[in-house]
Amino acid sequence: MQNIVWSSSLPEVYQTLFEQDDEISFAMDTKGNIQLLNKAAVQILGYTRAEFSRVDYSKIISGDQLEAVTDRFHSVLQGNKASFRMTVKSKEGKIIHLSVNTVPIFEEGHVKGAIGIGRVRTEEQYTRELLNGQNYILQMIARGEPFGDVLHQIAVTMERISPGHPCSILLCDEEKKHLSHGAAPHLPAEYVSAINGISIGPAQGSCAAAAFLRKPVVAADIQNDPSWADRNKELALAHGLKACWSTPIFDDDEQVIGTFAMYSGHVAAPSEADIRLIQEATDLTSLAIQHYKAKEQIQMLAYHDQLTGLPNRRQFRQKLEQTIKYHPEHPHTLFFLDLDRFKFINDSFGHKTGDDLLTMIVDRVGSCLGENALFSREGGDEFTIWLEHTNRQEAADTAAAILETFQEPFLLKETELFMTASLGISLYPDDGLQEQELLRKADIAMYEAKKQGRNMFQFYTDILDDQSLKKLKMESELRSALSRNELSLVYQPIQHLETGKVYGAEALIRWNSREFGFVSPAEFIPLAEETGLIIPIGEWVLRTACGQFQTWRAQRMPLTCMSVNLSIFQFYQPDLPGMIRSILTETGMEPSHLTCEITESTTMNTETAAAVLMQLKDLGIGLSVDDFGTGYSSLSYLRKLPLDTLKIDQSFVRDIAVNENAEKIATTIILMAHHLGLHVVAEGVETPDQLAILKAYRCDATQGYLLGRPVPPEEFSAGA
Ligand code: C2E
Ligand code: MG
Ligand code: MG
């Protein structure tokens, strides 16, 4: 070994070690001159020891690193350790990456020089190291290891490949306003916590600026870099961080989702290799962030309702089972909430409006629930609420509070809509010990609340169970009622008030069930609507009524009108006009002789309803609004619809002779309807007094028990 200047102080052991090592080993004096170089170094670098002692370092060390490397050695010669990477060129011009570890040598407390080891990494080795690191991280992601661990691993991998450069990953928040800590394994804790939550902006540090500018920000000298002008500069410098190279991380939609940064304790720009490394780290981090975000969303999807963000049925069941398992001794309560007539909103205003309304309702209901409640969406307009540690009285109070939130109208596209809900309640342990039973009973109680007139809550009782069983049976009976000929039509005469002539009939359905006897349409029509059976039944009604009308006409009965009720469910069937047209053709009925009766609620969304009504009008048939006055509509809305007839609801007619208010309303309706050119029929006329008043106010026609009850066709007679 030549040129050993301070061999007197250099322990023998170094020499031995140096020569045995197949990595580059060196020793330098306090001036930075290489004094000792092992055989491996000579082989790798291609310079003889003599050549090396004279060589110009700027020829060996890659230009972009010269300053930083010189800096490092200076620092070591002042007594510090250093690990860094450098790229050198061999005598033959080959690029060699080195990982350098170097330490100062002291003698009697003074630095006498430095020794170091340079581990060679060829381009291939370097690439392999990077690939191995990447693979390991990808495996971690695939194994579903915690997100934080993956980010940590990305940082330490890059730090290992580029020693001496602590890395940091920051994550962007949803609003794209702040960056928060992701990983920074080797940055000082005080610094990490100061950076956590920084605002994205041009001068709060390289990362904030990189996220802000959407491009890499290289602060080779934090001290003088504009990206550090506003904040954190002093803190960074105080911790010995002098350079920071940050790159924004993008997702697949080109949105900034974070930053990756490498720091340096020296004023320096990144080497080409570091730039490549930062790019790799950025790609990996982007993949990791997106993967974990997607996973989170899938989790969210699996346990939450997408529209409202509420827990879904699955989460609800889990929660309920857990409560019962861990707190079997406490009372708990289950609510089943169903919105009243929500289907009408969906059908007449469209699904988008329906969805908006649901979201508003969820907000309101949610606002009156406490910590002990789990509010979940079962589907459609059905919700469940699980109230832990809640007894009957507390449940009643909560239910009342929920209904109270429906008092105010909901504002949708400048339309004020009043909604109501029906609530069914079952109690643990009284009504059941298991989720299924509690849910079933709350559902039954909810139906009872609907039956009682909606907009209320009902506790489950055993009586209800029998009723719901009956309903189920009825549904199954109704399914075969048509084929078993259990359905029939009765006809009620409609009479001109002035002439006293019966000119028309309203067809009203009857069901004589083998199981239940006569069932009122008020009971089975809603059931038919709920089950969709209204569609075939409604078609049968139309065909039968039209056929009957033609029979009567053939018998020379002086009838000009057959009135048939249409359910809202039929009304919004796209093939309704086609169905009516073919029945008219089939029976040979003159279209103007048919009148379809629809209720006010059917026309709630004037625009959609008007479009359907126009199609029906085009067929040449008459259109009538049934039960007028019971809904929310004003007469003025009728102006927009192509209607012919208005039927005043029997509740007004009933009171007309005894209650001044009812009289006023009925008479106003008649006046205004005439103003709009509508024909007015009063329903439910039972007494001569009622008839006299209606006549005085020039109502056009009446229908009611006074003139005739609904009867089977063979009993029907027309004329004066
Ligand atoms: P609606 O269309 O308003 O029919 C008038 C109802 O009032 C009939 O009840 C009729 O029997 C009853 N009524 C007639 N005159 C008087 C009277 O002077 N006093 C009293 N108290 N009641 C009178 P019904 O037949 O029980 O039908 C009830 C409802 O069921 C009907 O009300 C209608 O909305 C529906 N409905 C009946 N048949 C059909 C049908 O074929 N299809 C559809 N979709 N609904 C139907
Ligand atoms: Mg009717
Ligand atoms: Mg009516």
PDB file of N, CA and C and ligand atoms in Angstrom, residues 489-490 492 506-510 520-522 525 529 534 537-538 541 564-568 570 597 599 626-627 647 649-650 654 683-686 703-706 708-710, ligand 1:
ATOM      1  N   LEU A 489    -118.597  -5.840 -12.278  1.00  0.00           N
ATOM      2  CA  LEU A 489    -118.787  -4.389 -12.258  1.00  0.00           C
ATOM      3  C   LEU A 489    -120.232  -4.079 -11.922  1.00  0.00           C
ATOM      4  N   VAL A 490    -120.387  -3.009 -11.125  1.00  0.00           N
ATOM      5  CA  VAL A 490    -121.730  -2.475 -10.902  1.00  0.00           C
ATOM      6  C   VAL A 490    -121.717  -1.071 -11.503  1.00  0.00           C
ATOM      7  N   GLN A 492    -123.397   2.883 -11.553  1.00  0.00           N
ATOM      8  CA  GLN A 492    -124.197   3.876 -10.841  1.00  0.00           C
ATOM      9  C   GLN A 492    -124.602   4.971 -11.828  1.00  0.00           C
ATOM     10  N   GLU A 506    -121.291   5.301 -13.954  1.00  0.00           N
ATOM     11  CA  GLU A 506    -119.910   5.076 -13.541  1.00  0.00           C
ATOM     12  C   GLU A 506    -119.762   3.603 -13.220  1.00  0.00           C
ATOM     13  N   ALA A 507    -118.722   2.995 -13.797  1.00  0.00           N
ATOM     14  CA  ALA A 507    -118.469   1.580 -13.538  1.00  0.00           C
ATOM     15  C   ALA A 507    -117.666   1.462 -12.251  1.00  0.00           C
ATOM     16  N   LEU A 508    -118.163   0.635 -11.322  1.00  0.00           N
ATOM     17  CA  LEU A 508    -117.459   0.454 -10.043  1.00  0.00           C
ATOM     18  C   LEU A 508    -117.238  -1.037  -9.821  1.00  0.00           C
ATOM     19  N   ILE A 509    -116.044  -1.369  -9.421  1.00  0.00           N
ATOM     20  CA  ILE A 509    -115.685  -2.785  -9.349  1.00  0.00           C
ATOM     21  C   ILE A 509    -116.158  -3.423  -8.045  1.00  0.00           C
ATOM     22  N   ARG A 510    -116.444  -4.685  -8.110  1.00  0.00           N
ATOM     23  CA  ARG A 510    -116.822  -5.454  -6.926  1.00  0.00           C
ATOM     24  C   ARG A 510    -116.061  -6.765  -6.925  1.00  0.00           C
ATOM     25  N   SER A 520    -114.589  -4.608  -0.119  1.00  0.00           N
ATOM     26  CA  SER A 520    -114.767  -3.249  -0.638  1.00  0.00           C
ATOM     27  C   SER A 520    -113.587  -2.849  -1.519  1.00  0.00           C
ATOM     28  N   PRO A 521    -113.875  -2.117  -2.609  1.00  0.00           N
ATOM     29  CA  PRO A 521    -112.755  -1.660  -3.445  1.00  0.00           C
ATOM     30  C   PRO A 521    -111.786  -0.773  -2.666  1.00  0.00           C
ATOM     31  N   ALA A 522    -112.313  -0.076  -1.650  1.00  0.00           N
ATOM     32  CA  ALA A 522    -111.418   0.757  -0.838  1.00  0.00           C
ATOM     33  C   ALA A 522    -110.346  -0.109  -0.189  1.00  0.00           C
ATOM     34  N   ILE A 525    -108.441  -2.304  -3.840  1.00  0.00           N
ATOM     35  CA  ILE A 525    -107.750  -1.521  -4.887  1.00  0.00           C
ATOM     36  C   ILE A 525    -106.329  -1.139  -4.430  1.00  0.00           C
ATOM     37  N   GLU A 529    -102.923  -2.225  -6.262  1.00  0.00           N
ATOM     38  CA  GLU A 529    -101.911  -1.256  -6.697  1.00  0.00           C
ATOM     39  C   GLU A 529    -100.537  -1.649  -6.181  1.00  0.00           C
ATOM     40  N   ILE A 534    -103.237  -4.271 -10.356  1.00  0.00           N
ATOM     41  CA  ILE A 534    -104.142  -3.252 -10.875  1.00  0.00           C
ATOM     42  C   ILE A 534    -104.063  -3.160 -12.398  1.00  0.00           C
ATOM     43  N   ILE A 537    -106.219  -6.001 -13.872  1.00  0.00           N
ATOM     44  CA  ILE A 537    -107.590  -5.773 -13.390  1.00  0.00           C
ATOM     45  C   ILE A 537    -108.172  -4.528 -14.070  1.00  0.00           C
ATOM     46  N   GLY A 538    -107.367  -3.463 -14.116  1.00  0.00           N
ATOM     47  CA  GLY A 538    -107.821  -2.206 -14.721  1.00  0.00           C
ATOM     48  C   GLY A 538    -108.193  -2.402 -16.190  1.00  0.00           C
ATOM     49  N   VAL A 541    -111.509  -4.084 -16.361  1.00  0.00           N
ATOM     50  CA  VAL A 541    -112.600  -3.164 -16.047  1.00  0.00           C
ATOM     51  C   VAL A 541    -112.977  -2.363 -17.301  1.00  0.00           C
ATOM     52  N   VAL A 564    -115.156   5.467 -16.257  1.00  0.00           N
ATOM     53  CA  VAL A 564    -114.337   4.383 -15.687  1.00  0.00           C
ATOM     54  C   VAL A 564    -113.195   4.996 -14.866  1.00  0.00           C
ATOM     55  N   ASN A 565    -112.963   4.417 -13.685  1.00  0.00           N
ATOM     56  CA  ASN A 565    -111.882   4.918 -12.826  1.00  0.00           C
ATOM     57  C   ASN A 565    -110.521   4.379 -13.269  1.00  0.00           C
ATOM     58  N   LEU A 566    -109.551   5.277 -13.315  1.00  0.00           N
ATOM     59  CA  LEU A 566    -108.180   4.864 -13.655  1.00  0.00           C
ATOM     60  C   LEU A 566    -107.292   5.053 -12.441  1.00  0.00           C
ATOM     61  N   SER A 567    -106.535   4.036 -12.103  1.00  0.00           N
ATOM     62  CA  SER A 567    -105.572   4.168 -10.998  1.00  0.00           C
ATOM     63  C   SER A 567    -104.343   4.911 -11.499  1.00  0.00           C
ATOM     64  N   ILE A 568    -103.670   5.595 -10.589  1.00  0.00           N
ATOM     65  CA  ILE A 568    -102.446   6.311 -10.972  1.00  0.00           C
ATOM     66  C   ILE A 568    -101.421   5.345 -11.578  1.00  0.00           C
ATOM     67  N   GLN A 570    -102.058   2.826 -13.461  1.00  0.00           N
ATOM     68  CA  GLN A 570    -102.399   2.632 -14.869  1.00  0.00           C
ATOM     69  C   GLN A 570    -102.029   3.867 -15.674  1.00  0.00           C
ATOM     70  N   GLU A 597    -111.808   8.580 -15.282  1.00  0.00           N
ATOM     71  CA  GLU A 597    -111.722   9.367 -14.059  1.00  0.00           C
ATOM     72  C   GLU A 597    -110.355   9.166 -13.431  1.00  0.00           C
ATOM     73  N   THR A 599    -107.697  10.749 -10.216  1.00  0.00           N
ATOM     74  CA  THR A 599    -107.773  11.535  -8.985  1.00  0.00           C
ATOM     75  C   THR A 599    -106.782  12.691  -9.059  1.00  0.00           C
ATOM     76  N   ASP A 626    -111.654  13.114 -10.402  1.00  0.00           N
ATOM     77  CA  ASP A 626    -112.512  12.482  -9.407  1.00  0.00           C
ATOM     78  C   ASP A 626    -112.185  13.022  -8.019  1.00  0.00           C
ATOM     79  N   ASP A 627    -113.118  12.944  -7.111  1.00  0.00           N
ATOM     80  CA  ASP A 627    -112.908  13.308  -5.699  1.00  0.00           C
ATOM     81  C   ASP A 627    -112.281  14.686  -5.551  1.00  0.00           C
ATOM     82  N   LYS A 647    -115.472  16.193 -10.695  1.00  0.00           N
ATOM     83  CA  LYS A 647    -116.431  15.581  -9.775  1.00  0.00           C
ATOM     84  C   LYS A 647    -116.142  16.060  -8.364  1.00  0.00           C
ATOM     85  N   ASP A 649    -116.067  16.025  -4.569  1.00  0.00           N
ATOM     86  CA  ASP A 649    -116.017  14.892  -3.653  1.00  0.00           C
ATOM     87  C   ASP A 649    -117.240  14.837  -2.747  1.00  0.00           C
ATOM     88  N   GLN A 650    -117.625  13.597  -2.425  1.00  0.00           N
ATOM     89  CA  GLN A 650    -118.842  13.432  -1.645  1.00  0.00           C
ATOM     90  C   GLN A 650    -118.753  14.042  -0.245  1.00  0.00           C
ATOM     91  N   ARG A 654    -121.879  15.927   1.273  1.00  0.00           N
ATOM     92  CA  ARG A 654    -122.506  15.408   2.485  1.00  0.00           C
ATOM     93  C   ARG A 654    -122.875  16.567   3.427  1.00  0.00           C
ATOM     94  N   GLU A 683    -120.871  14.246  -6.440  1.00  0.00           N
ATOM     95  CA  GLU A 683    -120.925  12.829  -6.049  1.00  0.00           C
ATOM     96  C   GLU A 683    -121.590  12.677  -4.700  1.00  0.00           C
ATOM     97  N   GLY A 684    -122.173  11.528  -4.451  1.00  0.00           N
ATOM     98  CA  GLY A 684    -122.667  11.203  -3.112  1.00  0.00           C
ATOM     99  C   GLY A 684    -123.893  11.990  -2.696  1.00  0.00           C
ATOM    100  N   VAL A 685    -124.726  12.332  -3.637  1.00  0.00           N
ATOM    101  CA  VAL A 685    -125.947  13.073  -3.288  1.00  0.00           C
ATOM    102  C   VAL A 685    -126.966  12.102  -2.701  1.00  0.00           C
ATOM    103  N   GLU A 686    -127.337  12.357  -1.437  1.00  0.00           N
ATOM    104  CA  GLU A 686    -128.207  11.399  -0.746  1.00  0.00           C
ATOM    105  C   GLU A 686    -129.562  11.987  -0.382  1.00  0.00           C
ATOM    106  N   GLN A 703    -124.720  12.356  -8.873  1.00  0.00           N
ATOM    107  CA  GLN A 703    -124.585  10.917  -8.779  1.00  0.00           C
ATOM    108  C   GLN A 703    -124.722  10.620  -7.305  1.00  0.00           C
ATOM    109  N   GLY A 704    -125.477   9.616  -6.928  1.00  0.00           N
ATOM    110  CA  GLY A 704    -125.604   9.329  -5.504  1.00  0.00           C
ATOM    111  C   GLY A 704    -126.771   8.405  -5.226  1.00  0.00           C
ATOM    112  N   TYR A 705    -126.855   8.009  -3.957  1.00  0.00           N
ATOM    113  CA  TYR A 705    -127.876   7.038  -3.585  1.00  0.00           C
ATOM    114  C   TYR A 705    -129.289   7.561  -3.812  1.00  0.00           C
ATOM    115  N   LEU A 706    -129.408   8.916  -3.744  1.00  0.00           N
ATOM    116  CA  LEU A 706    -130.727   9.496  -3.949  1.00  0.00           C
ATOM    117  C   LEU A 706    -131.292   9.074  -5.298  1.00  0.00           C
ATOM    118  N   GLY A 708    -129.736   6.685  -7.378  1.00  0.00           N
ATOM    119  CA  GLY A 708    -129.582   5.242  -7.578  1.00  0.00           C
ATOM    120  C   GLY A 708    -128.250   4.747  -7.082  1.00  0.00           C
ATOM    121  N   ARG A 709    -128.294   3.587  -6.444  1.00  0.00           N
ATOM    122  CA  ARG A 709    -127.063   2.954  -5.970  1.00  0.00           C
ATOM    123  C   ARG A 709    -126.378   2.260  -7.134  1.00  0.00           C
ATOM    124  N   PRO A 710    -125.128   1.940  -6.951  1.00  0.00           N
ATOM    125  CA  PRO A 710    -124.474   1.151  -8.000  1.00  0.00           C
ATOM    126  C   PRO A 710    -125.148  -0.219  -8.079  1.00  0.00           C
TER     127      PRO A 710
HETATM  128  P1  C2E B   1    -115.250   6.813  -6.582  1.00  0.00           P
HETATM  129  O1  C2E B   1    -114.714   6.672  -7.945  1.00  0.00           O
HETATM  130  O2  C2E B   1    -115.296   8.160  -6.013  1.00  0.00           O
HETATM  131  O3  C2E B   1    -116.661   6.151  -6.595  1.00  0.00           O
HETATM  132  C1  C2E B   1    -117.713   6.627  -5.876  1.00  0.00           C
HETATM  133  C2  C2E B   1    -117.877   5.858  -4.624  1.00  0.00           C
HETATM  134  O4  C2E B   1    -118.906   6.440  -3.850  1.00  0.00           O
HETATM  135  C3  C2E B   1    -118.349   4.413  -4.863  1.00  0.00           C
HETATM  136  O5  C2E B   1    -117.816   3.606  -3.843  1.00  0.00           O
HETATM  137  C4  C2E B   1    -119.833   4.530  -4.710  1.00  0.00           C
HETATM  138  O6  C2E B   1    -120.442   3.302  -4.377  1.00  0.00           O
HETATM  139  C5  C2E B   1    -119.940   5.510  -3.584  1.00  0.00           C
HETATM  140  N1  C2E B   1    -121.186   6.246  -3.599  1.00  0.00           N
HETATM  141  C6  C2E B   1    -121.928   6.595  -4.645  1.00  0.00           C
HETATM  142  N2  C2E B   1    -123.013   7.308  -4.255  1.00  0.00           N
HETATM  143  C7  C2E B   1    -122.942   7.419  -2.906  1.00  0.00           C
HETATM  144  C8  C2E B   1    -123.764   8.049  -1.933  1.00  0.00           C
HETATM  145  O7  C2E B   1    -124.793   8.653  -2.191  1.00  0.00           O
HETATM  146  N3  C2E B   1    -123.352   7.976  -0.641  1.00  0.00           N
HETATM  147  C9  C2E B   1    -122.219   7.312  -0.298  1.00  0.00           C
HETATM  148  N4  C2E B   1    -121.877   7.290   0.994  1.00  0.00           N
HETATM  149  N5  C2E B   1    -121.411   6.712  -1.196  1.00  0.00           N
HETATM  150  C10 C2E B   1    -121.793   6.766  -2.496  1.00  0.00           C
HETATM  151  P2  C2E B   1    -117.184   2.228  -4.149  1.00  0.00           P
HETATM  152  O8  C2E B   1    -117.884   1.544  -5.243  1.00  0.00           O
HETATM  153  O9  C2E B   1    -117.019   1.531  -2.853  1.00  0.00           O
HETATM  154  O10 C2E B   1    -115.749   2.639  -4.690  1.00  0.00           O
HETATM  155  C11 C2E B   1    -114.851   3.267  -3.907  1.00  0.00           C
HETATM  156  C12 C2E B   1    -113.701   3.772  -4.694  1.00  0.00           C
HETATM  157  O11 C2E B   1    -112.946   2.693  -5.219  1.00  0.00           O
HETATM  158  C13 C2E B   1    -114.112   4.587  -5.922  1.00  0.00           C
HETATM  159  O12 C2E B   1    -114.389   5.906  -5.568  1.00  0.00           O
HETATM  160  C14 C2E B   1    -112.889   4.470  -6.758  1.00  0.00           C
HETATM  161  O13 C2E B   1    -111.935   5.387  -6.354  1.00  0.00           O
HETATM  162  C15 C2E B   1    -112.396   3.070  -6.437  1.00  0.00           C
HETATM  163  N6  C2E B   1    -112.840   2.169  -7.503  1.00  0.00           N
HETATM  164  C16 C2E B   1    -113.985   1.545  -7.701  1.00  0.00           C
HETATM  165  N7  C2E B   1    -113.958   0.821  -8.826  1.00  0.00           N
HETATM  166  C17 C2E B   1    -112.770   1.002  -9.378  1.00  0.00           C
HETATM  167  C18 C2E B   1    -112.129   0.526 -10.560  1.00  0.00           C
HETATM  168  O14 C2E B   1    -112.712  -0.214 -11.390  1.00  0.00           O
HETATM  169  N8  C2E B   1    -110.870   0.914 -10.787  1.00  0.00           N
HETATM  170  C19 C2E B   1    -110.218   1.753  -9.925  1.00  0.00           C
HETATM  171  N9  C2E B   1    -108.949   2.100 -10.207  1.00  0.00           N
HETATM  172  N10 C2E B   1    -110.771   2.229  -8.812  1.00  0.00           N
HETATM  173  C20 C2E B   1    -112.050   1.862  -8.552  1.00  0.00           C
END
